[in-house]
Short mmCIF file of C-alpha atoms in Angstrom, two decimals:
data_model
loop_
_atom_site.label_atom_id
_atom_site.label_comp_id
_atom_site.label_asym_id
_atom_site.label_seq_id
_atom_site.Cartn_x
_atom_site.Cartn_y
_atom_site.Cartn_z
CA UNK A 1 179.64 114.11 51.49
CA UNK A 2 178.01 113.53 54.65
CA UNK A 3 178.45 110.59 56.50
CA UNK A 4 175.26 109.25 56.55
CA UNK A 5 175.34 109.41 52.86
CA UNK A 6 178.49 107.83 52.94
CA UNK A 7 177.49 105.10 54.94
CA UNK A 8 174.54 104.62 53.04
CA UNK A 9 175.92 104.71 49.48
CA UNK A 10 178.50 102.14 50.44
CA UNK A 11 175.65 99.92 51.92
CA UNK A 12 173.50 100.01 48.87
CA UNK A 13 176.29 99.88 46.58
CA UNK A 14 177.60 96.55 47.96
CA UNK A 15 174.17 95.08 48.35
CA UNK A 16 173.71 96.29 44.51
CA UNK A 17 177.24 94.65 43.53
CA UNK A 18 177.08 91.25 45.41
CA UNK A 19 172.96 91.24 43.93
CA UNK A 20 174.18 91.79 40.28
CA UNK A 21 177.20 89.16 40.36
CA UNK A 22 175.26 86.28 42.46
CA UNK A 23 172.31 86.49 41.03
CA UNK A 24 171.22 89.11 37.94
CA UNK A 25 174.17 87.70 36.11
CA UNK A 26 173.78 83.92 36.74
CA UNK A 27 170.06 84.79 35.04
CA UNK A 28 170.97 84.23 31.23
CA UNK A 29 168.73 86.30 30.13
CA UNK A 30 169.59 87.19 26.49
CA UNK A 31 171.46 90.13 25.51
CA UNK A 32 172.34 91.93 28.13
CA UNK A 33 171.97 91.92 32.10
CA UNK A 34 169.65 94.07 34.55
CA UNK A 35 172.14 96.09 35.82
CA UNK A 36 171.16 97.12 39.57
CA UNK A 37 174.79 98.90 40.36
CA UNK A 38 173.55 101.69 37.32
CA UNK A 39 170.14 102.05 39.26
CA UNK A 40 171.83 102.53 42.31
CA UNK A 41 173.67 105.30 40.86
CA UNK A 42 170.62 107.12 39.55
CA UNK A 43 168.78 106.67 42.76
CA UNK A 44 171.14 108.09 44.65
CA UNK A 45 172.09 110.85 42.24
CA UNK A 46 169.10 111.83 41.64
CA UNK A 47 168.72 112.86 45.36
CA UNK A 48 172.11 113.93 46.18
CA UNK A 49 173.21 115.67 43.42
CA UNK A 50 175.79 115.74 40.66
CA UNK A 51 178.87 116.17 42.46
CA UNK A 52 178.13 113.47 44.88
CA UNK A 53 176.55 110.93 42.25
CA UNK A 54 179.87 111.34 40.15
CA UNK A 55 181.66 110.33 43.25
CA UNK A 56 179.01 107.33 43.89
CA UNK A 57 179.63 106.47 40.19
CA UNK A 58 182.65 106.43 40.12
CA UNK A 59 183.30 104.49 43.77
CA UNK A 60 180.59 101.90 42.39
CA UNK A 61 181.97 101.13 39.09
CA UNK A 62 185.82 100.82 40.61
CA UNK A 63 184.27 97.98 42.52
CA UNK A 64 182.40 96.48 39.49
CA UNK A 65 185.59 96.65 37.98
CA UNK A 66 188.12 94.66 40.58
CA UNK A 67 185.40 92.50 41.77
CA UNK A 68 184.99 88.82 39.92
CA UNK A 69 184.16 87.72 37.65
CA UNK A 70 185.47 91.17 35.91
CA UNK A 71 186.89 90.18 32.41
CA UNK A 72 187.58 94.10 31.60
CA UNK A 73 190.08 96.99 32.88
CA UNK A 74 190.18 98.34 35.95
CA UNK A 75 187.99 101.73 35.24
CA UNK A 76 186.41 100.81 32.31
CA UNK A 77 183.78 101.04 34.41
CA UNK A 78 184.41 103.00 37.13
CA UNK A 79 184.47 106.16 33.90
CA UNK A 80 181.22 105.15 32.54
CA UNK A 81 179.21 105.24 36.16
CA UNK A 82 181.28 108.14 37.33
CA UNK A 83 179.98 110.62 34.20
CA UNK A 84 176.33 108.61 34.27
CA UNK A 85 176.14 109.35 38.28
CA UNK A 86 177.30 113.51 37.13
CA UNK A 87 174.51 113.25 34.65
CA UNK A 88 171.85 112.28 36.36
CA UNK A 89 172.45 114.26 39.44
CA UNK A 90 171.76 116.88 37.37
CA UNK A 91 167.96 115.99 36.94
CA UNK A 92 167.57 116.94 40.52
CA UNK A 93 165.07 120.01 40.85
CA UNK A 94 166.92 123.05 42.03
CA UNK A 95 166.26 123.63 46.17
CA UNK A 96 166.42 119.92 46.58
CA UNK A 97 162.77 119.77 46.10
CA UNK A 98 161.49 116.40 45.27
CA UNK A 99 160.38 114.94 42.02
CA UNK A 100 156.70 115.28 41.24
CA UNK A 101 156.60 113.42 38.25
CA UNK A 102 157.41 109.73 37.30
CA UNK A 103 158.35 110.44 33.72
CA UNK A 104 161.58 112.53 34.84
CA UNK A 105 162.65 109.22 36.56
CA UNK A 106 162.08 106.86 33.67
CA UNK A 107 164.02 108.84 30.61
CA UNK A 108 166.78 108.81 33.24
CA UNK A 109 166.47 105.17 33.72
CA UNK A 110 166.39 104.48 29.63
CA UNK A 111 168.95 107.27 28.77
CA UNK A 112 171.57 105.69 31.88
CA UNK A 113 170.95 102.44 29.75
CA UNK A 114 171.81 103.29 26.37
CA UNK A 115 174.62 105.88 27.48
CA UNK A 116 176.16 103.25 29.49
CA UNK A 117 176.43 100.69 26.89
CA UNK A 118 177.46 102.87 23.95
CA UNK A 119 180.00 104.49 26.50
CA UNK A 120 181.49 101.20 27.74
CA UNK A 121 181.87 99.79 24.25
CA UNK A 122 183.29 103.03 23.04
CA UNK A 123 185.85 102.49 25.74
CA UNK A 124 186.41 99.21 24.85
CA UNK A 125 187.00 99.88 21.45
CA UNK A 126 189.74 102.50 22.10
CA UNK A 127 191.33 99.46 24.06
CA UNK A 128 191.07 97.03 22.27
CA UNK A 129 187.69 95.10 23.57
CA UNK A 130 185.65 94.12 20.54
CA UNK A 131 183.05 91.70 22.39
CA UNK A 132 180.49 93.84 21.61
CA UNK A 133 180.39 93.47 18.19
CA UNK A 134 180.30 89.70 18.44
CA UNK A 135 177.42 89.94 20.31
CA UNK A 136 175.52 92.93 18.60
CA UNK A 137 175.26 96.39 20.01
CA UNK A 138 171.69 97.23 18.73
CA UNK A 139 170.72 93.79 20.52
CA UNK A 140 172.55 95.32 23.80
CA UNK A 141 171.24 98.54 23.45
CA UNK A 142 167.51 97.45 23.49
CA UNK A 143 167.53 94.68 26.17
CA UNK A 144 169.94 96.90 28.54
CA UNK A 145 166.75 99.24 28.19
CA UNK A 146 164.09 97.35 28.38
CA UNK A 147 165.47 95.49 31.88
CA UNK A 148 166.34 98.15 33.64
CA UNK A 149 163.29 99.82 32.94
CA UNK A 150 161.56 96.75 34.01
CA UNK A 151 163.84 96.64 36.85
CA UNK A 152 163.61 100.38 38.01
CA UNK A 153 159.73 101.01 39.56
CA UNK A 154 161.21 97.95 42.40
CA UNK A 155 164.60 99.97 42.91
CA UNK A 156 164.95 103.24 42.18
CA UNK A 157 161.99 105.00 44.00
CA UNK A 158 163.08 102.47 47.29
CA UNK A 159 166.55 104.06 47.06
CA UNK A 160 165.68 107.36 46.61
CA UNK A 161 163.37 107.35 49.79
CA UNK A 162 166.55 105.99 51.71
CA UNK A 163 168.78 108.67 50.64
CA UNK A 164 166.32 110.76 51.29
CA UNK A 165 165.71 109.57 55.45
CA UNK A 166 169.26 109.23 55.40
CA UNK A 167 169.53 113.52 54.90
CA UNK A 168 166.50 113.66 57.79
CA UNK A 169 164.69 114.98 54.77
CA UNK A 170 160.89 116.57 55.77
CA UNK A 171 159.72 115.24 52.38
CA UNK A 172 160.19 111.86 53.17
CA UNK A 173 158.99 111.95 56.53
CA UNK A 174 155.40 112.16 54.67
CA UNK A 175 156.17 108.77 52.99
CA UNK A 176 154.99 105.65 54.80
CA UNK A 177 157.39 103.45 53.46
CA UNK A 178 159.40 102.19 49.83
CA UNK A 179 156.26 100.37 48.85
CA UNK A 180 154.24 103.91 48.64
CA UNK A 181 157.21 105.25 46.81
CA UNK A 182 157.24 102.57 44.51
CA UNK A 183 153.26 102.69 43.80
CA UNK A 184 153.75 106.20 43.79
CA UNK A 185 156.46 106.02 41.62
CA UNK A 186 154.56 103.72 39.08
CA UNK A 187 151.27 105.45 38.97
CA UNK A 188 152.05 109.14 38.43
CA UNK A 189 155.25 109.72 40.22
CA UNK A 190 156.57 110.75 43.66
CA UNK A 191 155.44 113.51 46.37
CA UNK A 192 152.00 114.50 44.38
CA UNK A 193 149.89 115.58 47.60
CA UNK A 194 152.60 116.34 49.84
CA UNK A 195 151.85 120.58 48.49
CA UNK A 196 147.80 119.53 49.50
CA UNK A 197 148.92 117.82 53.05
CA UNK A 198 151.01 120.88 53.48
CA UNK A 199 148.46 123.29 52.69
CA UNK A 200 145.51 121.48 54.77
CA UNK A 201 147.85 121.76 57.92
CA UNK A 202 148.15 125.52 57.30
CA UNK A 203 144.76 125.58 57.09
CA UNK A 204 144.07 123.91 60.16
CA UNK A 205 146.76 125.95 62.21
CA UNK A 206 145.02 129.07 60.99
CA UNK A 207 141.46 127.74 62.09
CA UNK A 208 143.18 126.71 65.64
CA UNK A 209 144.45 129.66 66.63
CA UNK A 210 141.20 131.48 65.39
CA UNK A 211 138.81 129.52 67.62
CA UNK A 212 141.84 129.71 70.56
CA UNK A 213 141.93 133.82 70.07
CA UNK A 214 137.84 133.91 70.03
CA UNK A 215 137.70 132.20 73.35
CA UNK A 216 140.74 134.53 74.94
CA UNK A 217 138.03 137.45 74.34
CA UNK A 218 135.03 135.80 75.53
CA UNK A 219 137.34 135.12 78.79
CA UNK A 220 138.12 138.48 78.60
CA UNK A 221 134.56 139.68 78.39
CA UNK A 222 133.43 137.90 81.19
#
C-alpha cells in the first residue's frame, strides 16, 4: 500500500474507532449500533481495492477488538472486517474507474451489515459467545441494516472522495468537495457528468485549435 493510503486509512480508522466507542455506542439505540468502523472499511475498499481493503479490515477490526470496552476475543473481529473489506473491494469497477451509480454503494452497505452480524455470531458460537441469542439475531440483523444504511449517504461517499485525493486521483479533482459527493451520492450516485465535462473540454480543444490554425493561414495569406 502506498503511504498516503496508509496514512490515511489509519487516520480515518481511528477517527471511526474513537467515534463508535465515545459516542455511537453510548446512543442506546435498540438492537444494534451504527457501526462507522464497517463503513470505513467499505469506503475505503471500495476505492482501493480488495487486497488493500482486506488489509484495512483486518487492521481496523484488530483495533475494535483490543480497544475498550471490548467484551469479545481478540480477532473476532479483526476476521469478520478483514473478509468484509476483501469483499467489497471487489465491487470496484475494473481500471479503477469510479462508481456511476448509487445503488452499487447501498447493497454493499446492507450486505456488509447482515454479513457482519451473521459472521460475528457464527464466530461466537464456535467459541462459545451465545449473547446473540439472548438478544435476538433477526432483531440484530434488521436494525444493523437499517442504521448503517441510514448512516452511510453522511460517510461513505465523504471517505471515498478522500481516498480518492489521497491517490491524486483526476476523478476527484472534478468534485468540489464531500458534500457534492454525498448529494451526489444520495440522488443518483457518484461521477454522473464527469464523461459530459470530459467530452465538452474535447470539444472545446478541438474548436481552439481550429479557429488558432484558421488565423495561422490568414497570416500566411497576407
Amino acid at each position: 500500500m502506498r503511504f498516503n493510503r496508509v496514512l490515511l486509512s489509519t487516520t480515518l480508522v481511528v477517527v471511526a474507532l474513537v467515534v463508535q466507542v465515545t459516542v455511537l455506542a453510548r446512543l442506546q439505540l435498540p438492537g444494534a449500533v451504527p457501526d462507522l468502523l464497517l463503513l470505513t472499511v467499505l469506503g475505503l475498499a471500495m476505492v482501493y481495492g480488495h487486497v488493500a481493503g482486506a488489509f484495512i479490515g483486518f487492521g481496523a477490526g484488530l483495533l475494535a477488538d483490543i480497544a475498550p470496552p471490548a467484551d469479545h476475543a481478540a480477532g473476532r473481529y479483526a476476521l469478520v472486517l478483514c473478509v468484509i473489506g476483501y469483499l467489497a473491494g471487489l465491487v470496484r469497477p475494473e481500471g479503477g474507474q469510479q462508481i456511476r451509480s448509487a445503488t452499487a454503494p447501498m447493497l454493499v452497505v446492507v450486505a456488509a451489515a447482515v454479513g457482519s452480524t451473521l459472521l460475528y455470531a457464527g464466530v461466537g458460537a464456535l467459541v462459545g459467545d451465545t449473547a446473540a441469542r439472548h438478544v435476538g439475531l433477526g432483531s440484530l440483523l434488521f436494525t444493523a441494516a437499517v442504521y448503517d444504511l441510514l448512516l452511510a449517504p453522511f460517510t461513505v461517499p465523504l471517505i471515498m472522495w478522500l481516498a480518492r485525493r489521497s491517490d491524486n486521483d483526476p476523478l476527484a479533482e472534478n468534485q468540489s468537495g464531500g458534500s457534492d459527493v454525498a448529494s451526489g451520492w444520495l440522488s443518483s450516485g457518484t461521477g454522473l457528468r464527469i464523461g459530459a465535462q470530459r467530452s465538452g473540454l474535447r470539444i472545446k480543444a478541438a474548436r481552439t485549435r481550429a479557429s488558432r490554425a484558421g488565423r495561422i493561414k490568414g497570416v500566411k495569406r497576407l
